[in-house]
PDB file of C-alpha atoms in Angstrom:
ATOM      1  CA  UNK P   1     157.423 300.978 156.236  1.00  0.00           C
ATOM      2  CA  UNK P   2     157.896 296.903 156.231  1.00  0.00           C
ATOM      3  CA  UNK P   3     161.338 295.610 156.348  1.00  0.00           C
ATOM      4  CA  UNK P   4     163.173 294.673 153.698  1.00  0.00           C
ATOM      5  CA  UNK P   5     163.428 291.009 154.846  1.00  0.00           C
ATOM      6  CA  UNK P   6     158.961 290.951 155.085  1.00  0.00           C
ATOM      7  CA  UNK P   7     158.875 290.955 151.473  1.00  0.00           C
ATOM      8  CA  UNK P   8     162.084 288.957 150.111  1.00  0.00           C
ATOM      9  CA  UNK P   9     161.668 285.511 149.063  1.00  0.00           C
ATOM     10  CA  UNK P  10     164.679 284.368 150.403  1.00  0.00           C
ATOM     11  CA  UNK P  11     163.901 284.803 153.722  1.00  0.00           C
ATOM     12  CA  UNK P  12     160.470 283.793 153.668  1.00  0.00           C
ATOM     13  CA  UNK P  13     160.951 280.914 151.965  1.00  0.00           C
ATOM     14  CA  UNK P  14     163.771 280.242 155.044  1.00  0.00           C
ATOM     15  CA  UNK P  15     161.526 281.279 157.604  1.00  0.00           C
ATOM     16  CA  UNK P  16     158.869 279.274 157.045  1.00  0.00           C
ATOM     17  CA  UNK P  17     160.660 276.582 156.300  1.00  0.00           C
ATOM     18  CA  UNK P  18     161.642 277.216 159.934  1.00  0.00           C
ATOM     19  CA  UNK P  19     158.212 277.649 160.958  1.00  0.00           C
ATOM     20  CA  UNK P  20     156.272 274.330 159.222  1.00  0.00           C
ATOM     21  CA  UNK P  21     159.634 271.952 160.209  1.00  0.00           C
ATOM     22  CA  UNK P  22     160.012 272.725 163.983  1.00  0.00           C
ATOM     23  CA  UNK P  23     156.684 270.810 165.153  1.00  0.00           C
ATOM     24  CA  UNK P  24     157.381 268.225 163.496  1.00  0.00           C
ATOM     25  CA  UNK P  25     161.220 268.475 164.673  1.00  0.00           C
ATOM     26  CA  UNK P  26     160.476 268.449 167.810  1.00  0.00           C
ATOM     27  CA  UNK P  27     158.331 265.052 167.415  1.00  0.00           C
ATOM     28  CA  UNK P  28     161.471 263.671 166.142  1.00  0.00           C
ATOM     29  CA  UNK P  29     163.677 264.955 168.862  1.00  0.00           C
ATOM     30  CA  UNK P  30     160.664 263.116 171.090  1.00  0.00           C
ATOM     31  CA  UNK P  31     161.524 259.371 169.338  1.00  0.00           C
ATOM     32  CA  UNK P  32     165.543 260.602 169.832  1.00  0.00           C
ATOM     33  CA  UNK P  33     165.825 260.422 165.693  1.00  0.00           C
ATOM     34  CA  UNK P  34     168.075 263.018 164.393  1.00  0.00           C
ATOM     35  CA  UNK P  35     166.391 265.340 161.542  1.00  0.00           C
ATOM     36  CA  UNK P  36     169.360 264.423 159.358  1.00  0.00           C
ATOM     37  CA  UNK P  37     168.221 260.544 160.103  1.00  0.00           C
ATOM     38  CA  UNK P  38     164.850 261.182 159.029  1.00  0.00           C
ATOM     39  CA  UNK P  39     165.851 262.868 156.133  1.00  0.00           C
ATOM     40  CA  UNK P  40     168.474 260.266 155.050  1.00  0.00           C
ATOM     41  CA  UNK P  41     165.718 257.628 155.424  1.00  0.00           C
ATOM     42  CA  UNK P  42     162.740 258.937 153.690  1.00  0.00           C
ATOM     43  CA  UNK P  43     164.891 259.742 150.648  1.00  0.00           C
ATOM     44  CA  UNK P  44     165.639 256.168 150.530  1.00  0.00           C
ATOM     45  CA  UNK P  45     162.614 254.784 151.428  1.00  0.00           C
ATOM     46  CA  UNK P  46     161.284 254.325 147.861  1.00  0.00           C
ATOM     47  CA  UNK P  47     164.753 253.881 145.895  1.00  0.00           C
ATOM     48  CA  UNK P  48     168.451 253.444 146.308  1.00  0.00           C
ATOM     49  CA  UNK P  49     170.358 256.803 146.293  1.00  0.00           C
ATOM     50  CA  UNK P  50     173.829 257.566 145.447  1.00  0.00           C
ATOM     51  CA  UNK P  51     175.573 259.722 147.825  1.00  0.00           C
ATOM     52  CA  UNK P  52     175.455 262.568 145.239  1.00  0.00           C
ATOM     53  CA  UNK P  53     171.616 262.266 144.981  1.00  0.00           C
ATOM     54  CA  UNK P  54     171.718 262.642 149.070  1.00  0.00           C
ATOM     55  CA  UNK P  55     173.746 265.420 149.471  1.00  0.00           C
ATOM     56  CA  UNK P  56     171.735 267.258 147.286  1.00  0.00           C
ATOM     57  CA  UNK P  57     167.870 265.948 148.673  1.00  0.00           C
ATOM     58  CA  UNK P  58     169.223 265.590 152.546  1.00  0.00           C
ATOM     59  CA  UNK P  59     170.574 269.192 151.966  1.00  0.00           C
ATOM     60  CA  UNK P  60     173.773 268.713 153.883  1.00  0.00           C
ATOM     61  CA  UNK P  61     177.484 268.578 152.961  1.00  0.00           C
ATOM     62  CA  UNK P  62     179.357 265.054 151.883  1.00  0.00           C
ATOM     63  CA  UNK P  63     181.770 265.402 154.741  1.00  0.00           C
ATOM     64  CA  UNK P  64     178.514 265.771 157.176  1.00  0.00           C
ATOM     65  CA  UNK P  65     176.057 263.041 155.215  1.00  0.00           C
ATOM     66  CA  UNK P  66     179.011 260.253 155.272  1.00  0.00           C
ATOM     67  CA  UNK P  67     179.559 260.624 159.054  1.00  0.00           C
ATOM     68  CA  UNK P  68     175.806 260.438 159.184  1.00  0.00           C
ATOM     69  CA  UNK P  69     175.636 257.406 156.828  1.00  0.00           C
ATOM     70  CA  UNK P  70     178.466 255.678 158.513  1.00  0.00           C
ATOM     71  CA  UNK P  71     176.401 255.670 161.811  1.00  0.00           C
ATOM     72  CA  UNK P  72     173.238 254.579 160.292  1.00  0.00           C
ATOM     73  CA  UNK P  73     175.066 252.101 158.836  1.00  0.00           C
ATOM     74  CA  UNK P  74     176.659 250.854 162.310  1.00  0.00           C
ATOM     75  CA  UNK P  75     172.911 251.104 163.477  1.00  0.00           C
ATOM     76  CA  UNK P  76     172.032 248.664 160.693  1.00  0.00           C
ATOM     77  CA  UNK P  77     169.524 251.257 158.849  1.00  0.00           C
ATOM     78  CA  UNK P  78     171.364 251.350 155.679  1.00  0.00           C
ATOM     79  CA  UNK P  79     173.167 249.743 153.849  1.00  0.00           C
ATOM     80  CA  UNK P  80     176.015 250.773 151.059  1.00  0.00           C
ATOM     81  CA  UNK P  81     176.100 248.581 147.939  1.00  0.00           C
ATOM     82  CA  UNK P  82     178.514 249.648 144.803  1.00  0.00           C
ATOM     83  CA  UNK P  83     177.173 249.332 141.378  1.00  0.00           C
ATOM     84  CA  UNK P  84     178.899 246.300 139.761  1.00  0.00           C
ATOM     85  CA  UNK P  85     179.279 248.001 136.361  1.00  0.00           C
ATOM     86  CA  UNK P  86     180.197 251.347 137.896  1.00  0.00           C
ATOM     87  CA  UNK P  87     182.760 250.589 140.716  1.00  0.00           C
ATOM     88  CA  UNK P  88     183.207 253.925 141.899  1.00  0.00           C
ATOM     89  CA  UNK P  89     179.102 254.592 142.178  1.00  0.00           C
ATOM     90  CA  UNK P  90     177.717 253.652 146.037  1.00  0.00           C
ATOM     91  CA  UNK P  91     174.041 253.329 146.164  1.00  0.00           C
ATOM     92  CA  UNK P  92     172.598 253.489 149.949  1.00  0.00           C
ATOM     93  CA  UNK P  93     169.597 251.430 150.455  1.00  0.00           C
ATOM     94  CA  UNK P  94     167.754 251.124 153.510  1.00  0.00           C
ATOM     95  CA  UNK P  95     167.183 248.092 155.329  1.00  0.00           C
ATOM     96  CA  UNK P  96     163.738 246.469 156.789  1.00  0.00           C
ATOM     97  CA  UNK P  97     164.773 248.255 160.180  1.00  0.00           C
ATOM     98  CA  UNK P  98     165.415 251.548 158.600  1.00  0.00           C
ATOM     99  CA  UNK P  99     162.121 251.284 156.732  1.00  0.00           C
ATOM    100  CA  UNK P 100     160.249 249.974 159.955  1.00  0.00           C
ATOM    101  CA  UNK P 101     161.015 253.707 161.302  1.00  0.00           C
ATOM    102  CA  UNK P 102     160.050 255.289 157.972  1.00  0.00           C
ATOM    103  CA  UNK P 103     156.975 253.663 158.398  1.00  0.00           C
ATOM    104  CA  UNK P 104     156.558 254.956 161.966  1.00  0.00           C
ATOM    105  CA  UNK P 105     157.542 258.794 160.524  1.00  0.00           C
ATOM    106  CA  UNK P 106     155.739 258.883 157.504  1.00  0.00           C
ATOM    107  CA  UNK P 107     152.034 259.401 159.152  1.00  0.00           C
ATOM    108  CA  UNK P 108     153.544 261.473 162.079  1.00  0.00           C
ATOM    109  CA  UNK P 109     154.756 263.774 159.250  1.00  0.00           C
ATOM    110  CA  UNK P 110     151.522 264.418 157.209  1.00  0.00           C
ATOM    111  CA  UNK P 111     149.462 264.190 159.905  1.00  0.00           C
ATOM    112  CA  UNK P 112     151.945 267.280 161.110  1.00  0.00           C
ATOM    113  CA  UNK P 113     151.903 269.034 157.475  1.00  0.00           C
ATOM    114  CA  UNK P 114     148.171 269.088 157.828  1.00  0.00           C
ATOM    115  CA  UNK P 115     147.635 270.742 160.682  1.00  0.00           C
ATOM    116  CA  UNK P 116     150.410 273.245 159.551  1.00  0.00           C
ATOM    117  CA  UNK P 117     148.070 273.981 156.808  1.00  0.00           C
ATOM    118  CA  UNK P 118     144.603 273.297 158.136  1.00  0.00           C
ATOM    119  CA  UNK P 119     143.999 277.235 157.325  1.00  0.00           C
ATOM    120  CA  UNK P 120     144.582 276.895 153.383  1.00  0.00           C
ATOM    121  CA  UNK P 121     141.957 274.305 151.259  1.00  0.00           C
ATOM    122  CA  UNK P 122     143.995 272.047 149.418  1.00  0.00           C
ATOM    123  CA  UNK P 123     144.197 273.342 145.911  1.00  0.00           C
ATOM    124  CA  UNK P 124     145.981 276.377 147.314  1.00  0.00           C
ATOM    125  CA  UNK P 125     148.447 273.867 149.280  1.00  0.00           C
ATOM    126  CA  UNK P 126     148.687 271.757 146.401  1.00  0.00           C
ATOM    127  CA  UNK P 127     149.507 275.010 144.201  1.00  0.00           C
ATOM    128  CA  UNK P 128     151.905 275.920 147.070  1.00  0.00           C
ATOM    129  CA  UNK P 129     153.865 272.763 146.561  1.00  0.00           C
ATOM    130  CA  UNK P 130     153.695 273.055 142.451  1.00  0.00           C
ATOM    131  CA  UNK P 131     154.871 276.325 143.012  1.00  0.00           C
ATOM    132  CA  UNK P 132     157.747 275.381 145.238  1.00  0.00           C
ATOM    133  CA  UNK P 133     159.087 272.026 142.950  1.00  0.00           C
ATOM    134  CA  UNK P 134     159.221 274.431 140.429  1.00  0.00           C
ATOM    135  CA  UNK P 135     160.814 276.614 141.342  1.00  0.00           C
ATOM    136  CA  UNK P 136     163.253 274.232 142.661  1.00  0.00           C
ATOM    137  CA  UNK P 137     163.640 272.177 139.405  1.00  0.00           C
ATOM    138  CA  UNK P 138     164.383 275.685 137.514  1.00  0.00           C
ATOM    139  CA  UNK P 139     167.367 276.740 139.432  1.00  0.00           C
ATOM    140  CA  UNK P 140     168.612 272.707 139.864  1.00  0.00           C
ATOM    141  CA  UNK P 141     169.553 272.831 136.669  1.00  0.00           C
TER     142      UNK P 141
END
């Protein structure tokens, strides 16, 4: 008889979430760039992000994401700008430095989510994915 924990999405979903990230971690661990760096970065890469926006795409707590964003910040990889008509909203944008290692990451990345799923044609991956942003979007709300 499977376990209970073979067949509950939950745990899968965890698992191989485990399972597809720790290549790819360990690449990262390789350059010396925390996960939570990477993370922080590549949600910024294409826009400015409020802190709320992070905590909930870097998938960390604010205490943990403004230590994090203090030190990038030191490292001159982001900066914080507040919104002049909102004075209480910080956006964090990242800086030519910041995006010179996004740059570097991005390939590394898919090149590494390809070979994760070399075994699956790409409709079914695609569908994966669908499937997944879905499922996120319904339970965001």
């Amino acid at each position: 008889m499977p376990h209970f924990v073979d067949s509950h999405l939950a745990y899968l979903l965890a698992k191989c979430s485990h399972v597809v990230s720790s290549s790819f971690h360990a690449q990262l661990k390789e350059q010396n760039i925390p996960v939570v760096t990477w993370r922080i970065l590549g949600s910024i890469s294409g826009k400015a992000r409020t802190v709320s926006e992070l905590v909930a795409m870097v998938l960390i707590s604010q205490p943990t994401l403004s230590k994090a964003l203090d030190r990038l910040e030191r490292d001159g990889l982001i900066m914080r700008k507040r919104d002049s008509q909102h004075r209480r909203q910080v956006y964090i944008h990242i800086t030519d430095k910041g995006r010179k290692i996004v740059k570097k990451l991005i390939p590394m990345a898919n090149k590494d989510e390809l070979s994760m799923f070399q075994h699956m044609p790409e409709a079914e991956r695609l569908q994966l994915k669908k499937m997944l942003q879905d499922l996120i979007a319904f339970h965001s709300k």
